[in-house]
Amino acid sequence: MKAGTVNLTDRVIVVAGAGGPTGHAVVRRLAAAGARVVAADRHSQKWDDFSITPAVVDLLDFDDTRAWATEVIEVHGRVDGLIHLVGGWRGGKSFRDTNLADWAFLHDLLIRTLQHTTLAFYDALSISPYGRLAIVSQPAAQHPTQGNAAYAAAKAAAEAWTLALADAFKGGDSAATILVVKALLTDAMRERKPEAAFTGYTHVDELADVMAGLWDAPAAELNGKRLDLSA
């Protein structure tokens, strides 16, 4: 599923949560393949590529998200992909220590933003001959431990929402896919800990390659699938 020489010319792809290292890697990989990328984040971002359009939007505000989606479609004429990278982690050491404030935080970050963006862009994705939705999940969604109850539950809910969208896409040209990683790795992390093995980690550039490759495979092979990159 890696991108290789995949050509994304004329594809319009929205990346939600584009401000972090993962977002930057994905946005630049998609743009390098020829896509017109709308890079959205809560804070203003500067890009040095004319094919990348920055956007500042509060994805926790559904009306704001929907208005933004309408504007994106009006400006670009279509949307062929939505990459959801809004994420975060909170947890503890034991089930007893679980703080439900963590659940509230993760619910908004991992689930609510996914709900708002997918509902806002659903019509555009469903009519695109290349519609793709991708989220990043973690093995904890299916194998939770007591210390990460809130995080695992949020990831599991995000996966369930994605699979419901996959059901809506069934039989068409669009696909909703879950990419599973143990943890993400950047060059900066390697520089800080050159002795670390980072076993099972997925480099953000590898994730970006896989995401670009989603447009190089038939929807039927991707829709409703969990692609495990952590092995």
PDB file of N, CA, C and O in Angstrom, residues 89 136-145 148 151-153 155-156 159 178-184 199-202 226-231:
ATOM      1  N   TRP A  89      -2.898  12.010  23.680  1.00  0.00           N
ATOM      2  CA  TRP A  89      -2.923  10.877  24.621  1.00  0.00           C
ATOM      3  C   TRP A  89      -2.962  11.388  26.044  1.00  0.00           C
ATOM      4  O   TRP A  89      -2.279  12.369  26.386  1.00  0.00           O
ATOM      5  N   VAL A 136      -5.862   7.461  11.986  1.00  0.00           N
ATOM      6  CA  VAL A 136      -4.760   6.724  12.600  1.00  0.00           C
ATOM      7  C   VAL A 136      -5.228   6.203  13.940  1.00  0.00           C
ATOM      8  O   VAL A 136      -5.680   6.969  14.796  1.00  0.00           O
ATOM      9  N   SER A 137      -5.145   4.890  14.124  1.00  0.00           N
ATOM     10  CA  SER A 137      -5.549   4.284  15.387  1.00  0.00           C
ATOM     11  C   SER A 137      -4.357   3.588  16.033  1.00  0.00           C
ATOM     12  O   SER A 137      -3.211   3.745  15.589  1.00  0.00           O
ATOM     13  N   GLN A 138      -4.642   2.829  17.071  1.00  0.00           N
ATOM     14  CA  GLN A 138      -3.586   2.223  17.881  1.00  0.00           C
ATOM     15  C   GLN A 138      -4.061   0.868  18.360  1.00  0.00           C
ATOM     16  O   GLN A 138      -5.268   0.657  18.526  1.00  0.00           O
ATOM     17  N   PRO A 139      -3.162  -0.106  18.569  1.00  0.00           N
ATOM     18  CA  PRO A 139      -3.586  -1.435  19.017  1.00  0.00           C
ATOM     19  C   PRO A 139      -4.447  -1.410  20.274  1.00  0.00           C
ATOM     20  O   PRO A 139      -5.258  -2.318  20.502  1.00  0.00           O
ATOM     21  N   ALA A 140      -4.310  -0.362  21.099  1.00  0.00           N
ATOM     22  CA  ALA A 140      -5.096  -0.262  22.332  1.00  0.00           C
ATOM     23  C   ALA A 140      -6.592  -0.268  22.077  1.00  0.00           C
ATOM     24  O   ALA A 140      -7.380  -0.652  22.955  1.00  0.00           O
ATOM     25  N   ALA A 141      -7.010   0.130  20.876  1.00  0.00           N
ATOM     26  CA  ALA A 141      -8.443   0.145  20.566  1.00  0.00           C
ATOM     27  C   ALA A 141      -9.050  -1.243  20.678  1.00  0.00           C
ATOM     28  O   ALA A 141     -10.220  -1.397  21.055  1.00  0.00           O
ATOM     29  N   GLN A 142      -8.278  -2.266  20.373  1.00  0.00           N
ATOM     30  CA  GLN A 142      -8.761  -3.648  20.466  1.00  0.00           C
ATOM     31  C   GLN A 142      -8.136  -4.406  21.622  1.00  0.00           C
ATOM     32  O   GLN A 142      -8.633  -5.471  22.003  1.00  0.00           O
ATOM     33  N   HIS A 143      -7.067  -3.860  22.191  1.00  0.00           N
ATOM     34  CA  HIS A 143      -6.398  -4.523  23.310  1.00  0.00           C
ATOM     35  C   HIS A 143      -6.091  -3.502  24.416  1.00  0.00           C
ATOM     36  O   HIS A 143      -4.923  -3.187  24.674  1.00  0.00           O
ATOM     37  N   PRO A 144      -7.129  -2.978  25.052  1.00  0.00           N
ATOM     38  CA  PRO A 144      -6.915  -1.939  26.066  1.00  0.00           C
ATOM     39  C   PRO A 144      -6.266  -2.492  27.329  1.00  0.00           C
ATOM     40  O   PRO A 144      -6.435  -3.670  27.663  1.00  0.00           O
ATOM     41  N   THR A 145      -5.512  -1.635  27.992  1.00  0.00           N
ATOM     42  CA  THR A 145      -4.961  -1.969  29.297  1.00  0.00           C
ATOM     43  C   THR A 145      -5.545  -0.994  30.317  1.00  0.00           C
ATOM     44  O   THR A 145      -6.083   0.058  29.960  1.00  0.00           O
ATOM     45  N   ASN A 148      -4.798   2.834  30.260  1.00  0.00           N
ATOM     46  CA  ASN A 148      -5.193   3.685  29.135  1.00  0.00           C
ATOM     47  C   ASN A 148      -6.655   3.479  28.764  1.00  0.00           C
ATOM     48  O   ASN A 148      -7.029   3.519  27.596  1.00  0.00           O
ATOM     49  N   TYR A 151      -8.174   6.445  26.766  1.00  0.00           N
ATOM     50  CA  TYR A 151      -7.585   6.537  25.431  1.00  0.00           C
ATOM     51  C   TYR A 151      -8.063   5.390  24.539  1.00  0.00           C
ATOM     52  O   TYR A 151      -8.460   5.603  23.388  1.00  0.00           O
ATOM     53  N   ALA A 152      -8.030   4.174  25.073  1.00  0.00           N
ATOM     54  CA  ALA A 152      -8.449   3.009  24.294  1.00  0.00           C
ATOM     55  C   ALA A 152      -9.919   3.107  23.910  1.00  0.00           C
ATOM     56  O   ALA A 152     -10.308   2.769  22.781  1.00  0.00           O
ATOM     57  N   ALA A 153     -10.742   3.576  24.835  1.00  0.00           N
ATOM     58  CA  ALA A 153     -12.170   3.708  24.549  1.00  0.00           C
ATOM     59  C   ALA A 153     -12.411   4.754  23.465  1.00  0.00           C
ATOM     60  O   ALA A 153     -13.267   4.579  22.587  1.00  0.00           O
ATOM     61  N   LYS A 155     -10.242   5.658  21.094  1.00  0.00           N
ATOM     62  CA  LYS A 155      -9.772   5.105  19.825  1.00  0.00           C
ATOM     63  C   LYS A 155     -10.767   4.080  19.275  1.00  0.00           C
ATOM     64  O   LYS A 155     -11.018   4.024  18.061  1.00  0.00           O
ATOM     65  N   ALA A 156     -11.324   3.259  20.158  1.00  0.00           N
ATOM     66  CA  ALA A 156     -12.305   2.266  19.725  1.00  0.00           C
ATOM     67  C   ALA A 156     -13.548   2.945  19.153  1.00  0.00           C
ATOM     68  O   ALA A 156     -14.108   2.502  18.147  1.00  0.00           O
ATOM     69  N   GLU A 159     -12.747   4.239  15.736  1.00  0.00           N
ATOM     70  CA  GLU A 159     -12.754   3.142  14.763  1.00  0.00           C
ATOM     71  C   GLU A 159     -14.186   2.756  14.399  1.00  0.00           C
ATOM     72  O   GLU A 159     -14.497   2.519  13.230  1.00  0.00           O
ATOM     73  N   ILE A 178      -8.733   2.448   8.348  1.00  0.00           N
ATOM     74  CA  ILE A 178      -8.086   2.657   9.649  1.00  0.00           C
ATOM     75  C   ILE A 178      -6.633   2.200   9.533  1.00  0.00           C
ATOM     76  O   ILE A 178      -6.375   1.050   9.171  1.00  0.00           O
ATOM     77  N   LEU A 179      -5.703   3.090   9.830  1.00  0.00           N
ATOM     78  CA  LEU A 179      -4.286   2.741   9.844  1.00  0.00           C
ATOM     79  C   LEU A 179      -3.846   2.617  11.297  1.00  0.00           C
ATOM     80  O   LEU A 179      -4.006   3.549  12.081  1.00  0.00           O
ATOM     81  N   VAL A 180      -3.287   1.472  11.649  1.00  0.00           N
ATOM     82  CA  VAL A 180      -2.939   1.185  13.039  1.00  0.00           C
ATOM     83  C   VAL A 180      -1.433   1.292  13.235  1.00  0.00           C
ATOM     84  O   VAL A 180      -0.654   0.650  12.517  1.00  0.00           O
ATOM     85  N   VAL A 181      -1.025   2.106  14.204  1.00  0.00           N
ATOM     86  CA  VAL A 181       0.389   2.234  14.540  1.00  0.00           C
ATOM     87  C   VAL A 181       0.555   2.077  16.048  1.00  0.00           C
ATOM     88  O   VAL A 181      -0.314   2.464  16.825  1.00  0.00           O
ATOM     89  N   LYS A 182       1.672   1.517  16.453  1.00  0.00           N
ATOM     90  CA  LYS A 182       1.998   1.435  17.882  1.00  0.00           C
ATOM     91  C   LYS A 182       2.340   2.818  18.409  1.00  0.00           C
ATOM     92  O   LYS A 182       1.858   3.254  19.456  1.00  0.00           O
ATOM     93  N   ALA A 183       3.187   3.516  17.686  1.00  0.00           N
ATOM     94  CA  ALA A 183       3.592   4.880  17.997  1.00  0.00           C
ATOM     95  C   ALA A 183       4.252   5.446  16.757  1.00  0.00           C
ATOM     96  O   ALA A 183       4.692   4.701  15.878  1.00  0.00           O
ATOM     97  N   LEU A 184       4.321   6.758  16.687  1.00  0.00           N
ATOM     98  CA  LEU A 184       4.914   7.410  15.535  1.00  0.00           C
ATOM     99  C   LEU A 184       6.298   7.944  15.862  1.00  0.00           C
ATOM    100  O   LEU A 184       6.557   8.396  16.981  1.00  0.00           O
ATOM    101  N   THR A 199      11.462   0.086  18.658  1.00  0.00           N
ATOM    102  CA  THR A 199      10.880  -1.129  18.087  1.00  0.00           C
ATOM    103  C   THR A 199       9.364  -0.995  17.920  1.00  0.00           C
ATOM    104  O   THR A 199       8.659  -0.628  18.854  1.00  0.00           O
ATOM    105  N   GLY A 200       8.902  -1.299  16.730  1.00  0.00           N
ATOM    106  CA  GLY A 200       7.470  -1.255  16.457  1.00  0.00           C
ATOM    107  C   GLY A 200       6.941   0.113  16.099  1.00  0.00           C
ATOM    108  O   GLY A 200       5.771   0.251  15.748  1.00  0.00           O
ATOM    109  N   TYR A 201       7.787   1.131  16.182  1.00  0.00           N
ATOM    110  CA  TYR A 201       7.354   2.476  15.822  1.00  0.00           C
ATOM    111  C   TYR A 201       7.258   2.613  14.301  1.00  0.00           C
ATOM    112  O   TYR A 201       7.977   1.951  13.556  1.00  0.00           O
ATOM    113  N   THR A 202       6.379   3.488  13.857  1.00  0.00           N
ATOM    114  CA  THR A 202       6.221   3.782  12.434  1.00  0.00           C
ATOM    115  C   THR A 202       6.688   5.209  12.186  1.00  0.00           C
ATOM    116  O   THR A 202       6.189   6.150  12.810  1.00  0.00           O
ATOM    117  N   ARG A 226      -8.655  -2.466   8.486  1.00  0.00           N
ATOM    118  CA  ARG A 226      -7.655  -2.001   9.445  1.00  0.00           C
ATOM    119  C   ARG A 226      -6.293  -2.435   8.906  1.00  0.00           C
ATOM    120  O   ARG A 226      -6.009  -3.630   8.853  1.00  0.00           O
ATOM    121  N   LEU A 227      -5.492  -1.495   8.510  1.00  0.00           N
ATOM    122  CA  LEU A 227      -4.161  -1.797   7.989  1.00  0.00           C
ATOM    123  C   LEU A 227      -3.149  -1.596   9.108  1.00  0.00           C
ATOM    124  O   LEU A 227      -2.922  -0.471   9.561  1.00  0.00           O
ATOM    125  N   ASP A 228      -2.566  -2.690   9.565  1.00  0.00           N
ATOM    126  CA  ASP A 228      -1.681  -2.645  10.729  1.00  0.00           C
ATOM    127  C   ASP A 228      -0.242  -2.361  10.297  1.00  0.00           C
ATOM    128  O   ASP A 228       0.400  -3.186   9.655  1.00  0.00           O
ATOM    129  N   LEU A 229       0.252  -1.189  10.658  1.00  0.00           N
ATOM    130  CA  LEU A 229       1.631  -0.810  10.336  1.00  0.00           C
ATOM    131  C   LEU A 229       2.565  -1.046  11.504  1.00  0.00           C
ATOM    132  O   LEU A 229       3.763  -0.738  11.414  1.00  0.00           O
ATOM    133  N   SER A 230       2.061  -1.629  12.580  1.00  0.00           N
ATOM    134  CA  SER A 230       2.862  -1.763  13.799  1.00  0.00           C
ATOM    135  C   SER A 230       3.643  -3.078  13.853  1.00  0.00           C
ATOM    136  O   SER A 230       4.495  -3.250  14.721  1.00  0.00           O
ATOM    137  N   ALA A 231       3.346  -3.991  12.948  1.00  0.00           N
ATOM    138  CA  ALA A 231       3.993  -5.306  12.995  1.00  0.00           C
ATOM    139  C   ALA A 231       5.466  -5.179  12.661  1.00  0.00           C
ATOM    140  O   ALA A 231       5.841  -4.421  11.762  1.00  0.00           O
TER     141      ALA A 231
END
